[in-house]
Amino acid sequence: MSDLTRMLQETVTDAVAEKRPLQLIGGGTRSFYGRTPKGDPLQLAGHTGIINYQPKELVITARAGTLLSEIESVLAEQGQVLAFEPPRFGEGSTIGGVIASGLSGPARPFNGSTRDFVLGARVINGQGEILRFGGEVMKNVAGYDLSRLMCGALGTLGLLLDVSLKVMPRAVVERTQVRSCSEAEALALFRELAGKPLPITAACFTDGQLCLRLSGSRPAVLAAAQRVGGEELDQAAAFWVGVRDLQHPSLASDRPLWRISLPATATPIEGIESTGFIDWGGAQRWLSGRRDVTPLRDQAESLGGHATLFRGGDRDSEVFQPLQPTLLDFHQRLKRALDPVGIFNPGRLYPQL
Amino acid sequence: MIQVLPLNSATEEKNISFSLGELVAGLRELLPDDGVLLEEEDTRPYECDGLSAYRQLPMIVVLPSTVEQVQEVMQLCHKLGVPVVARGSGTGLSGGALPHPQGVVLSLAKLKNILEIDPAARTARVEPGVRNLAVSEAAAQYGLYYAPDPSSQIACTIGGNIAENSGGVHCLKYGLTVHNVLKLKVITQQGDMITIGSDALYSPGYDLLALMIGSEGMLGVVVEVTVNLLPIPETTGVLLAAFDDVEKAGIAVGEIIAAGIIPAGLEMMDGFAIQAAEEFVQAGYPIDAAAILLCEVDGTRQEVEEQIRLVREELLACGATEVRQAEDELQRQLFWKGRKSAFPAVGRLSPDYYCMDGTIPRHRLPEVLKGIAEMADEYGLRVANVFHAGDGNMHPLILYDANKPGELEKTEELGGRILELCVEVGGTITGEHGVGIEKINQMCVQFSPAELAQFRAVKAAFDPDGLLNPGKGVPTPRRCSEYRTLHKGHD
Ligand SMILES: Cc1cc2nc3c(=O)[nH]c(=O)nc-3n(C[C@H](O)[C@H](O)[C@H](O)COP(=O)(O)OP(=O)(O)OC[C@H]3O[C@@H](n4cnc5c(N)ncnc54)[C@H](O)[C@@H]3O)c2cc1C
């Protein structure tokens, strides 16, 4: 447990004065994500410690460098979890990196996203000021919601000092049902089940099998398992960790990995058979291998979604789907409002930010 | 040419100057005759929102009926430099829709089409003037509903809900507006249309949805909203528990959550609110109780049975003097009716009432209630307490009589001190009603000058001329320094 706030503030203040960009680094487990980092490395993994945890208030506040594994084990002692199931991608994963990257796990469509669980944050802005937004209470609409804005901004809007997150009770029982089917059948079934009041907390399709996780009280989960049918999966917890951390053999290769984010109801996209890996009940589809980027993005867009070059490939290119010009303009203005001289992670999200 | 005088207000320092004649002529070109209101008899109904203590007769009210008209009105106001205040149903409780004396009130009430309900994707795409309840009503035929349910849901609009990030009695489990929206179409102050979010669960770039939701009409005008719908739960159970002590009820809330249960709704009322509600709607509440808790759980039949059993155990263990379960849907509705009509019920006991909206960490509840009671005594005013107990969002209702000289001022001062107490114990001045004009002073208490400056910079990124809902939400430095000086004298 150590508080580096003062040192970090000094470093930022100096960098601002010298207009010297900084590359913010937590545990480095997400360094593959986003565009090629630039600037002087600033290590945040030493800024650690759980500052406040009150199980009955459903809130935990931790410094950004605190290990995700530490937070999750402290929560587990009280029977609680981070319900958005953040990926680890390695032991060094820090809570700051979780928030900055904004990536959520298999529970995302059912429990909500990373940003849905952010209650507040303390940040250093691009003028070296320490600012606190949001708080440690469940509901708070005072001022603009700048803490949730940090989520997924890849550190381009400020240096996260600490974050407050809403935590949830762990389900009493979890059980996963599997059944063999085609991709098209899986997509149809996802859609059908999503409209029913069932305690589903994950739904993926991989290796020709549809996997549904059910969570809740024992009788509720048993009854739901009967309704959805299929067979019970052994070692289900380990299976979902694999899904969460993209350990599937077809994804864990050196080839470029594309994340296609679509409405869950979108038709199968061309080429998906190459990995046959779909998560989020159809809303997140993975493609691997080299792709012709423009047609891929056009296709994703026409289906109501986007294509991200998630890992590998050319990290100096636009790895995120380019923004429409007016929207990009507001992104630039917002960036200048928080980081006027542009010292935080320049270019990590978009070349213009 | 009419030269409009600069506004003499500490909340605002901008010089506003445009030709009224040019504005009116321009608006008349864009809108049909009944879409531009100028006469006092027509504009009077727009002089306030649900916080009627603040009133300002609008200069002009416009009622566009298409998105294109909204966009054209915005382009014209941008070109001429005219302030614009968007308005839904005017049920807001913080004066967010209070007109600007030299501005246009832009009513979205005529944009009330439900554009699409997609049962497979479980989404509804609606115009901003659609009422909150109308979305759930339209979705019901597909076994779906829209979760955020403010008590004003019969009247308030989705556009207003977006602006305030409204909650309801079910937000502990299902979240606020921000957790239930996928996509927005927004007209910026400059008159451009932008789409924020998407039909997918992840959108690239900054999370502008989170920024726009709860921004009180200060960053853009929402013209289309895509919300998530949820399957209507298979079944629902409600328990009503009576306590002879508010503190015990507060502890019970924590214990239910510690037992691993997230109720769909968990509400508390104090003795005064119970009696008022009982007199008003005869919900069958125990009128001699010091506090009641209403706990609703939903899910599959098995889940609900199990949770009802656990919740009942916790309530009794915490000293509930009585625990009742709603026997049927009718009784469930009745239990909720008492809670949902608590504001008007309390309102009947007094010529006027003032509704507060602080949020606190739940375990501080007993001391905050005690603090409120002491301060109320000091001011000689009565306070009834109604809470979204599950998420610590309190709605103290201060009873007063606006016709008694000085009583409104006293009430506002008491209200301000209650909010400051919420901040002191680690909470916030507003959980769901917004800052508006009402809590602008308390913003200076909750946030540092640097934080407020950051808010102003964000505002300027979207609205450099400061013409969208000016004077609301974020105080000027001058206002804060004045308030701080005053405040010091007060302590
Ligand atoms: C009896 C009663 C009970 C209530 N209960 C609750 C409750 O349980 N939970 C809760 O959260 N609130 C509650 N409220 C407060 C209020 O109903 C909500 O804030 C509601 O969302 C306001 O909606 P409206 O359409 O009336 O908005 P208005 O009051 O018209 O406007 C509110 C704000 O939104 C802005 N705005 C409106 N439309 C748009 C748009 N299209 N684009 C941009 N900005 C816009 C306005 O400028 C203003 O700042 C209650 C109010 C009353 C009177």
Short mmCIF file of C-alpha atoms and ligand atoms in Angstrom, two decimals, chain A residues 139, chain B residues 49-50 85-93 95-97 108 128 149-152 155-169 216-218 220-223 339 343-344 353 388 395 432-433 469 472, ligand 1:
data_model
loop_
_atom_site.label_atom_id
_atom_site.label_comp_id
_atom_site.label_asym_id
_atom_site.label_seq_id
_atom_site.Cartn_x
_atom_site.Cartn_y
_atom_site.Cartn_z
CA LYS A 139 -26.59 7.90 -7.14
CA ASP B 49 -41.01 23.44 -13.77
CA GLY B 50 -41.87 21.22 -10.79
CA VAL B 85 -33.64 26.21 -22.60
CA ALA B 86 -34.89 22.77 -23.61
CA ARG B 87 -38.01 21.51 -21.91
CA GLY B 88 -39.80 18.19 -21.65
CA SER B 89 -42.84 17.98 -19.40
CA GLY B 90 -41.58 20.43 -16.82
CA THR B 91 -41.71 17.97 -13.93
CA GLY B 92 -38.07 18.60 -13.02
CA LEU B 93 -37.50 19.43 -9.37
CA GLY B 95 -35.48 24.39 -11.85
CA GLY B 96 -33.53 22.93 -14.78
CA ALA B 97 -36.20 24.00 -17.25
CA LEU B 108 -39.84 18.94 -27.10
CA PRO B 128 -37.57 12.88 -26.66
CA ASP B 149 -39.35 4.34 -13.27
CA PRO B 150 -39.36 7.78 -11.66
CA SER B 151 -42.46 8.41 -9.56
CA SER B 152 -43.35 11.06 -12.13
CA ALA B 155 -45.83 12.70 -17.02
CA CYS B 156 -42.07 13.08 -17.41
CA THR B 157 -40.39 12.66 -20.81
CA ILE B 158 -37.53 10.46 -21.87
CA GLY B 159 -35.66 13.60 -22.95
CA GLY B 160 -36.00 15.00 -19.42
CA ASN B 161 -34.93 11.62 -18.00
CA ILE B 162 -31.77 11.74 -20.12
CA ALA B 163 -31.03 15.29 -19.03
CA GLU B 164 -31.43 14.45 -15.34
CA ASN B 165 -30.18 10.83 -15.37
CA SER B 166 -33.40 10.01 -13.61
CA GLY B 167 -33.81 7.07 -11.32
CA GLY B 168 -36.78 5.39 -9.74
CA VAL B 169 -37.64 2.89 -7.09
CA GLU B 216 -29.24 18.92 -17.63
CA GLY B 217 -29.74 20.23 -21.13
CA MET B 218 -26.44 22.15 -21.02
CA GLY B 220 -26.99 19.48 -26.34
CA VAL B 221 -30.64 18.93 -27.21
CA VAL B 222 -31.62 15.27 -27.29
CA VAL B 223 -33.87 14.48 -30.26
CA ARG B 339 -44.92 5.12 -1.46
CA PHE B 343 -45.00 13.55 -2.15
CA PRO B 344 -48.57 14.64 -2.84
CA TYR B 353 -43.63 21.46 0.38
CA HIS B 388 -34.72 5.15 -1.86
CA HIS B 395 -35.99 12.82 -0.17
CA GLU B 432 -31.43 12.16 -9.23
CA HIS B 433 -33.12 15.56 -9.47
CA ASN B 469 -29.41 26.51 -20.53
CA LYS B 472 -27.75 26.28 -14.55
C1 LIG C 1 -44.10 14.14 -8.16
C2 LIG C 1 -42.74 14.01 -8.76
C3 LIG C 1 -42.04 12.85 -8.54
C4 LIG C 1 -40.77 12.68 -9.09
N1 LIG C 1 -40.10 11.51 -8.88
C5 LIG C 1 -38.87 11.33 -9.41
C6 LIG C 1 -38.17 10.11 -9.20
O1 LIG C 1 -38.67 9.18 -8.58
N2 LIG C 1 -36.92 10.00 -9.73
C7 LIG C 1 -36.36 10.99 -10.45
O2 LIG C 1 -35.23 10.83 -10.90
N3 LIG C 1 -37.00 12.16 -10.68
C8 LIG C 1 -38.25 12.36 -10.17
N4 LIG C 1 -38.90 13.55 -10.39
C9 LIG C 1 -38.21 14.64 -11.15
C10 LIG C 1 -38.53 14.73 -12.65
O3 LIG C 1 -39.76 14.10 -12.94
C11 LIG C 1 -37.43 14.12 -13.50
O4 LIG C 1 -36.27 14.91 -13.34
C12 LIG C 1 -37.76 14.04 -15.00
O5 LIG C 1 -36.74 13.34 -15.68
C13 LIG C 1 -37.94 15.38 -15.69
O6 LIG C 1 -38.51 15.16 -16.97
P1 LIG C 1 -39.30 16.31 -17.74
O7 LIG C 1 -39.68 15.78 -19.06
O8 LIG C 1 -40.42 16.80 -16.90
O9 LIG C 1 -38.16 17.38 -17.89
P2 LIG C 1 -38.20 18.96 -17.63
O10 LIG C 1 -38.55 19.25 -16.24
O11 LIG C 1 -38.99 19.60 -18.68
O12 LIG C 1 -36.68 19.30 -17.87
C14 LIG C 1 -35.69 18.82 -17.00
C15 LIG C 1 -34.31 19.20 -17.54
O13 LIG C 1 -34.11 18.49 -18.74
C16 LIG C 1 -33.77 19.35 -19.81
N5 LIG C 1 -34.36 18.74 -20.99
C17 LIG C 1 -35.62 18.33 -21.17
N6 LIG C 1 -35.77 17.75 -22.37
C18 LIG C 1 -34.55 17.77 -22.96
C19 LIG C 1 -34.06 17.33 -24.21
N7 LIG C 1 -34.83 16.71 -25.10
N8 LIG C 1 -32.75 17.54 -24.50
C20 LIG C 1 -31.95 18.15 -23.60
N9 LIG C 1 -32.38 18.59 -22.42
C21 LIG C 1 -33.67 18.40 -22.09
C22 LIG C 1 -34.32 20.68 -19.38
O14 LIG C 1 -33.61 21.73 -19.97
C23 LIG C 1 -34.13 20.64 -17.89
O15 LIG C 1 -32.83 21.02 -17.57
C24 LIG C 1 -40.18 13.73 -9.85
C25 LIG C 1 -40.91 14.90 -10.07
C26 LIG C 1 -42.16 15.04 -9.53
C27 LIG C 1 -42.90 16.32 -9.81
#
